[in-house]
C-alpha positions as a Python dict, from the first residue, in 0.01 Angstrom:
ca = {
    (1, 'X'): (0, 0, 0),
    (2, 'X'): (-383, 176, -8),
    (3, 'X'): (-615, -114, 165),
    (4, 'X'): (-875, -204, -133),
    (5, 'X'): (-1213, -319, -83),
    (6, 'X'): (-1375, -616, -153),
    (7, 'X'): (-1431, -553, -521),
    (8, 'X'): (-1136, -365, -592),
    (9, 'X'): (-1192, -21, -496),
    (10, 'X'): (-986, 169, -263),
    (11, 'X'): (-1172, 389, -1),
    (12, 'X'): (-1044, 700, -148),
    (13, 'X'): (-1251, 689, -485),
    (14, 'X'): (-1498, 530, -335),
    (15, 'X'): (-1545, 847, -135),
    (16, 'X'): (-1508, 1008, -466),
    (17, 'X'): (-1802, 802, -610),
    (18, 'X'): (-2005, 971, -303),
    (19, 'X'): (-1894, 1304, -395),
    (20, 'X'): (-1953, 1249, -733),
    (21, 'X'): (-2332, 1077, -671),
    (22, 'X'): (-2469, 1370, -418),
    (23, 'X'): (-2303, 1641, -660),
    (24, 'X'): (-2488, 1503, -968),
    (25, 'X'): (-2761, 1439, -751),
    (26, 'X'): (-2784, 1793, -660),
    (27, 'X'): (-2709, 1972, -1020),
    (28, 'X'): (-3006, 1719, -1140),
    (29, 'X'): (-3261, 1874, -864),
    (30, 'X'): (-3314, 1573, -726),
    (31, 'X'): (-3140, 1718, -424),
    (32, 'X'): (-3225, 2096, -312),
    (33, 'X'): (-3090, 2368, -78),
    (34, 'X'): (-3227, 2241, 254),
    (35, 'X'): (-3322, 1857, 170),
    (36, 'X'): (-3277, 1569, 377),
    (37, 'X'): (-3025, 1291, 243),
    (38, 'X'): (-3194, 930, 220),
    (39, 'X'): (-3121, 746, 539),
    (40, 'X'): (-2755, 591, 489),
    (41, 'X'): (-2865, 216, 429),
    (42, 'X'): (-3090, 366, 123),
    (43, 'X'): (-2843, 588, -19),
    (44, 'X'): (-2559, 337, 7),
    (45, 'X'): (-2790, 127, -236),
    (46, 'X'): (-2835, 436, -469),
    (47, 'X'): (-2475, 512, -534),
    (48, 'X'): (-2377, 160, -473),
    (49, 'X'): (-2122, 227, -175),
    (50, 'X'): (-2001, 50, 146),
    (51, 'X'): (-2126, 307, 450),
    (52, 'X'): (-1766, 358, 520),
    (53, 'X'): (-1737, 519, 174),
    (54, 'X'): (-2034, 678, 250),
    (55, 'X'): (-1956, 858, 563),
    (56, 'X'): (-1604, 957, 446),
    (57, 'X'): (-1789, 1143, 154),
    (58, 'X'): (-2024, 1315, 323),
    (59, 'X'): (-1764, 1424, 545),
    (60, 'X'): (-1610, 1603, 250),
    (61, 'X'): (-1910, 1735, 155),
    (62, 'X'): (-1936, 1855, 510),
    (63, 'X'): (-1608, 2068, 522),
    (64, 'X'): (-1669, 2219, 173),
    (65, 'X'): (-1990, 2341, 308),
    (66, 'X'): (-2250, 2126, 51),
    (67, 'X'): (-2357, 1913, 332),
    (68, 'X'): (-2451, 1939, 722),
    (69, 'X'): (-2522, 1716, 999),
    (70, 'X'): (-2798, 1763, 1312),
    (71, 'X'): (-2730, 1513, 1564),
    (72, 'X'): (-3018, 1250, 1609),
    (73, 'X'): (-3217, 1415, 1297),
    (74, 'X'): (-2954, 1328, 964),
    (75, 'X'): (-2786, 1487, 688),
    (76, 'X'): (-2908, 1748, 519),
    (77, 'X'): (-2815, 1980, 202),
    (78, 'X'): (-2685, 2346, 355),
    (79, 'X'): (-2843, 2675, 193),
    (80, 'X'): (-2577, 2674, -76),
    (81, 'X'): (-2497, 2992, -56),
    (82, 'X'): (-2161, 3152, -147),
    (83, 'X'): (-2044, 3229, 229),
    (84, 'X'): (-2030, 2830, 289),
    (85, 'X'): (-1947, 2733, -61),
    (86, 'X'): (-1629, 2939, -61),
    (87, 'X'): (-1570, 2902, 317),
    (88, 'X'): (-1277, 2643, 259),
    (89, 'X'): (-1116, 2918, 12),
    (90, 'X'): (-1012, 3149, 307),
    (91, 'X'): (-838, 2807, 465),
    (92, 'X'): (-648, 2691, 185),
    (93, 'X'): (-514, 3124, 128),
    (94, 'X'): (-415, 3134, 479),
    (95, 'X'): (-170, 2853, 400),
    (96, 'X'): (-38, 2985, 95),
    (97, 'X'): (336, 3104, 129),
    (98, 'X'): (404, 3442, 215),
    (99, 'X'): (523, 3562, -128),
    (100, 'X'): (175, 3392, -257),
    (101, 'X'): (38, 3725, -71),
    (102, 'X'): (132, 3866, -369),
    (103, 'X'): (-77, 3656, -613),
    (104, 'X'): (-392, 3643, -412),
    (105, 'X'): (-335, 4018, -424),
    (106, 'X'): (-369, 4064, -808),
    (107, 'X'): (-708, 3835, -822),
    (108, 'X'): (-821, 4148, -526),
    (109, 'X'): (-716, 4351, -762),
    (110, 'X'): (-960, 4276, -1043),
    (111, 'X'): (-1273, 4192, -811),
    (112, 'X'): (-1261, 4484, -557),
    (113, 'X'): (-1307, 4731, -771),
    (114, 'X'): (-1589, 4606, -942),
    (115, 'X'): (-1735, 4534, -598),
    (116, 'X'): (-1662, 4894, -493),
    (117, 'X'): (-1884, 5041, -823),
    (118, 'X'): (-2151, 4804, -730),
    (119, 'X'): (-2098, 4970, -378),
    (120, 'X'): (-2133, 5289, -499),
    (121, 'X'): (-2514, 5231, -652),
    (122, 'X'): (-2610, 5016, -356),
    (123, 'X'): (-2458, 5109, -28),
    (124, 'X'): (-2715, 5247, 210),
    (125, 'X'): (-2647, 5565, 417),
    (126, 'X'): (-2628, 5370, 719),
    (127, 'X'): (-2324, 5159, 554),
    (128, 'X'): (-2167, 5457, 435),
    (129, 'X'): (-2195, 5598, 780),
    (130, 'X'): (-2091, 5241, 916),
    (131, 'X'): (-1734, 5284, 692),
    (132, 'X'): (-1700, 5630, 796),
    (133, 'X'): (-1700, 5534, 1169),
    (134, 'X'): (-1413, 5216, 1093),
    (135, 'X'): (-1205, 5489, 910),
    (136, 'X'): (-1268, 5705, 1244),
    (137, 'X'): (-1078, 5445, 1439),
    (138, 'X'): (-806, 5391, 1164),
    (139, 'X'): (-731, 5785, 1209),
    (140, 'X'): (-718, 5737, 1593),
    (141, 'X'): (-452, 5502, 1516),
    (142, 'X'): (-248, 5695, 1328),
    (143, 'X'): (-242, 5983, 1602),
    (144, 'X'): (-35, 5721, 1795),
    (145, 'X'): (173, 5618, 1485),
    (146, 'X'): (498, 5529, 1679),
    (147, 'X'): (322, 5262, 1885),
    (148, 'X'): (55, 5147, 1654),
    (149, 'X'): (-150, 4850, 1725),
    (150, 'X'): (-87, 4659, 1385),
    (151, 'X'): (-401, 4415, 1525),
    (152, 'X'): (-601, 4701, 1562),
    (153, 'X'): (-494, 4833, 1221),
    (154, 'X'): (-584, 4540, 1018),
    (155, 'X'): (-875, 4532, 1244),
    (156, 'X'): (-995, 4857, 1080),
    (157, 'X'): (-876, 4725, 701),
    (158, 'X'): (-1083, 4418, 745),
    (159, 'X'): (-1396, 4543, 858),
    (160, 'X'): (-1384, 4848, 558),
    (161, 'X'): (-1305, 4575, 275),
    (162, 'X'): (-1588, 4364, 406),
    (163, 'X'): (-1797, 4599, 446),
    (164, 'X'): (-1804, 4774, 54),
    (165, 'X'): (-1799, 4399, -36),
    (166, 'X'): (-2123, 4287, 151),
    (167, 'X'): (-2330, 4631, 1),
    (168, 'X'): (-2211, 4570, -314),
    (169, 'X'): (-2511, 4366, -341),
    (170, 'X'): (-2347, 4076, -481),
    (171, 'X'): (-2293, 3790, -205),
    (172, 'X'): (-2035, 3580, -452),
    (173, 'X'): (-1833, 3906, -434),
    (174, 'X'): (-1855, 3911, -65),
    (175, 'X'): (-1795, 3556, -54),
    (176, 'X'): (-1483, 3593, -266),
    (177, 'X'): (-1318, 3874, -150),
    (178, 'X'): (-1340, 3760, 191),
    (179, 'X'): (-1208, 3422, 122),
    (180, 'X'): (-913, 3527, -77),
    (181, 'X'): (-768, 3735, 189),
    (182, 'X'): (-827, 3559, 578),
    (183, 'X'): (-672, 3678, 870),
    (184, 'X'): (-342, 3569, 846),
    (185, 'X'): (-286, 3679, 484),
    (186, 'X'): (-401, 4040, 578),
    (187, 'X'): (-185, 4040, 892),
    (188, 'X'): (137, 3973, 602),
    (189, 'X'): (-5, 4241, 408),
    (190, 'X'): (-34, 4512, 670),
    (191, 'X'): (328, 4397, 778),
    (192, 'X'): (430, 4511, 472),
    (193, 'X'): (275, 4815, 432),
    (194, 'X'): (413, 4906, 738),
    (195, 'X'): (730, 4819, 732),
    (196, 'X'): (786, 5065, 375),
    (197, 'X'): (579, 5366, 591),
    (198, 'X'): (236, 5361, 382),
    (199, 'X'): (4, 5328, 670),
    (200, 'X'): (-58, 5696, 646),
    (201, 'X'): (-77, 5635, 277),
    (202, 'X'): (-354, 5354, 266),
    (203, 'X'): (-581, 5573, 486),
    (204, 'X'): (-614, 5817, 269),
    (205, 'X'): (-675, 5587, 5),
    (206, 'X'): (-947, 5432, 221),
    (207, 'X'): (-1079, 5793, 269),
    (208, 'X'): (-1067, 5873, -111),
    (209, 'X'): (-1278, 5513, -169),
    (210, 'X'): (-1531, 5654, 97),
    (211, 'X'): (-1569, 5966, -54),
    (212, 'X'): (-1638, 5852, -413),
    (213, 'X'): (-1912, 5613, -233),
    (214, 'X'): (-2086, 5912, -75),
    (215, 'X'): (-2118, 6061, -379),
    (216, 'X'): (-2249, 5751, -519),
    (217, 'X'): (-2005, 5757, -832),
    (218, 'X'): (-1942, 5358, -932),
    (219, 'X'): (-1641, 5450, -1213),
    (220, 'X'): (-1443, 5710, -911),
    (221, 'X'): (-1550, 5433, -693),
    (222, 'X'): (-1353, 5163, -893),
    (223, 'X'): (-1011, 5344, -1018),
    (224, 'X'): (-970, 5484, -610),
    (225, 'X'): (-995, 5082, -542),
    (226, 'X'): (-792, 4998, -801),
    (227, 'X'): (-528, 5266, -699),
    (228, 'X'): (-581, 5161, -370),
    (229, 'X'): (-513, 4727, -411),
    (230, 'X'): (-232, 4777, -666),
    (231, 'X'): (-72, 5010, -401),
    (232, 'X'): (-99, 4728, -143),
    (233, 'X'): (15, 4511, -401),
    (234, 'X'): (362, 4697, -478),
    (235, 'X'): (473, 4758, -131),
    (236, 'X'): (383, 4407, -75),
    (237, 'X'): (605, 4305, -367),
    (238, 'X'): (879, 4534, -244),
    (239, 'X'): (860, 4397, 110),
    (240, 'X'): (912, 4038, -7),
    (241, 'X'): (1154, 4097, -276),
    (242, 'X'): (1347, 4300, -12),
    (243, 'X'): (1310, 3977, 221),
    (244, 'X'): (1451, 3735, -77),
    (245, 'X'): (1744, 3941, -95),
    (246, 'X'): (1828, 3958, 207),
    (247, 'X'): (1771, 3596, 249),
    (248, 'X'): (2020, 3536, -33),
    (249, 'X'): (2244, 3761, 122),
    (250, 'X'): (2292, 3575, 414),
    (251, 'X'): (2300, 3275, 218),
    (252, 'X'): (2620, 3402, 27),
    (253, 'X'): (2756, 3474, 312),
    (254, 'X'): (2722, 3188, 515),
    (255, 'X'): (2912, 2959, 182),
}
């Protein structure tokens, strides 16, 4: 049974009322990007919380990125911006389930291309030449196909999807993209690619997005992405439908 406080309450909504309190506190403007919380005794008053419930909170607040501490100076309000606000997004799809690769894949699929035609009108030449140079090493991988580094390969997919994200110009797409699709969720992706032979197949992709960014044309810029994701997204399909079955398979077999 949850342990309840003294008038009722048990610690987990009181943490809530916390969460609640600094959120409203911060869509009202009483709060700001960059402000200093009330010492603890005052804001316990304010929201009318024990400082256990208080601390629990703003340790919440903490991991979603709203809040920060400095040792021996307080709390205070972070920037707000969308890197830290959607931080906690590229936890929770790391854990998602393999075949959830799929799903994340289809959200990709209507925000990177959007992100690419903003890319197209706002990309600098030193970030087109940046992408050119990580497509450089992707083609040095591919010379030694047979014992590709697959780190090094998703490596060089990483680094190009982040980068057309950031000059997009639009830091929520940035923050997004990046999110949806962390390390480990890439790493299932370019196992699947792989595995049905299209490594050769999403470079030249990569080199058709490039080339519709150098010529600074948003609409080529967003059907070669789209081409592009909803490639990734079928071989990705195929690879875990392929995995299913086989899992069933085995399954039959072993009754």
């Amino acid at each position: 049974m949850a342990t309840r406080t003294a008038d009722g309450e048990t610690p987990r909504s009181q943490s809530n009322v916390v969460i609640d309190g600094i959120r409203e506190m911060l869509t009202s403007g009483r709060l700001v990007a960059g402000a200093r919380l009330p010492v603890e005794k005052d804001l316990c008053a304010m929201l009318g919380v024990s400082r256990g419930s208080l601390r629990e909170g703003v340790r919440a607040l903490v991991v979603l990125g709203v809040l920060e501490t400095r040792q021996g100076d307080g709390t205070y309000v972070t920037d707000l911006g969308p890197s830290q606000l959607f931080e906690p997004l590229g936890f929770l799809a790391d854990l998602q389930s393999p075949e959830n690769s799929v799903h994340l894949l289809g959200v990709r699929r209507v925000l990177e291309p959007e992100a690419a035609a903003h890319a197209a009108l706002n990309m600098s030449d030193a970030d087109l030449e940046a992408a050119g140079r990580i497509l450089d090493r992707g083609d040095a991988l591919l010379a030694d196909e047979p014992g590709m580094d697959l780190e090094a390969t998703i490596d060089v997919d990483t680094d190009f999807h982040r980068l057309i994200a950031h000059a997009s110009g639009n830091p929520a797409f940035a923050a997004i993209i990046e999110a949806l699709v962390g390390r480990t969720a890439r790493a299932r992706l370019w196992r699947a690619i792989h595995e049905h032979g299209a490594v050769r197949e999403t470079q030249r992709e990569h080199r058709a997005i490039l080339d519709a960014l150098i010529a600074r044309d948003p609409d080529r810029a967003r059907i070669r992405m789209s081409v592009h994701v909803l490639g990734v997204e079928e071989s990705t399909a195929m690879h875990f439908g392929e995995t299913d079955a086989a899992a069933e398979a085995d399954g039959g077999g072993a009754g």
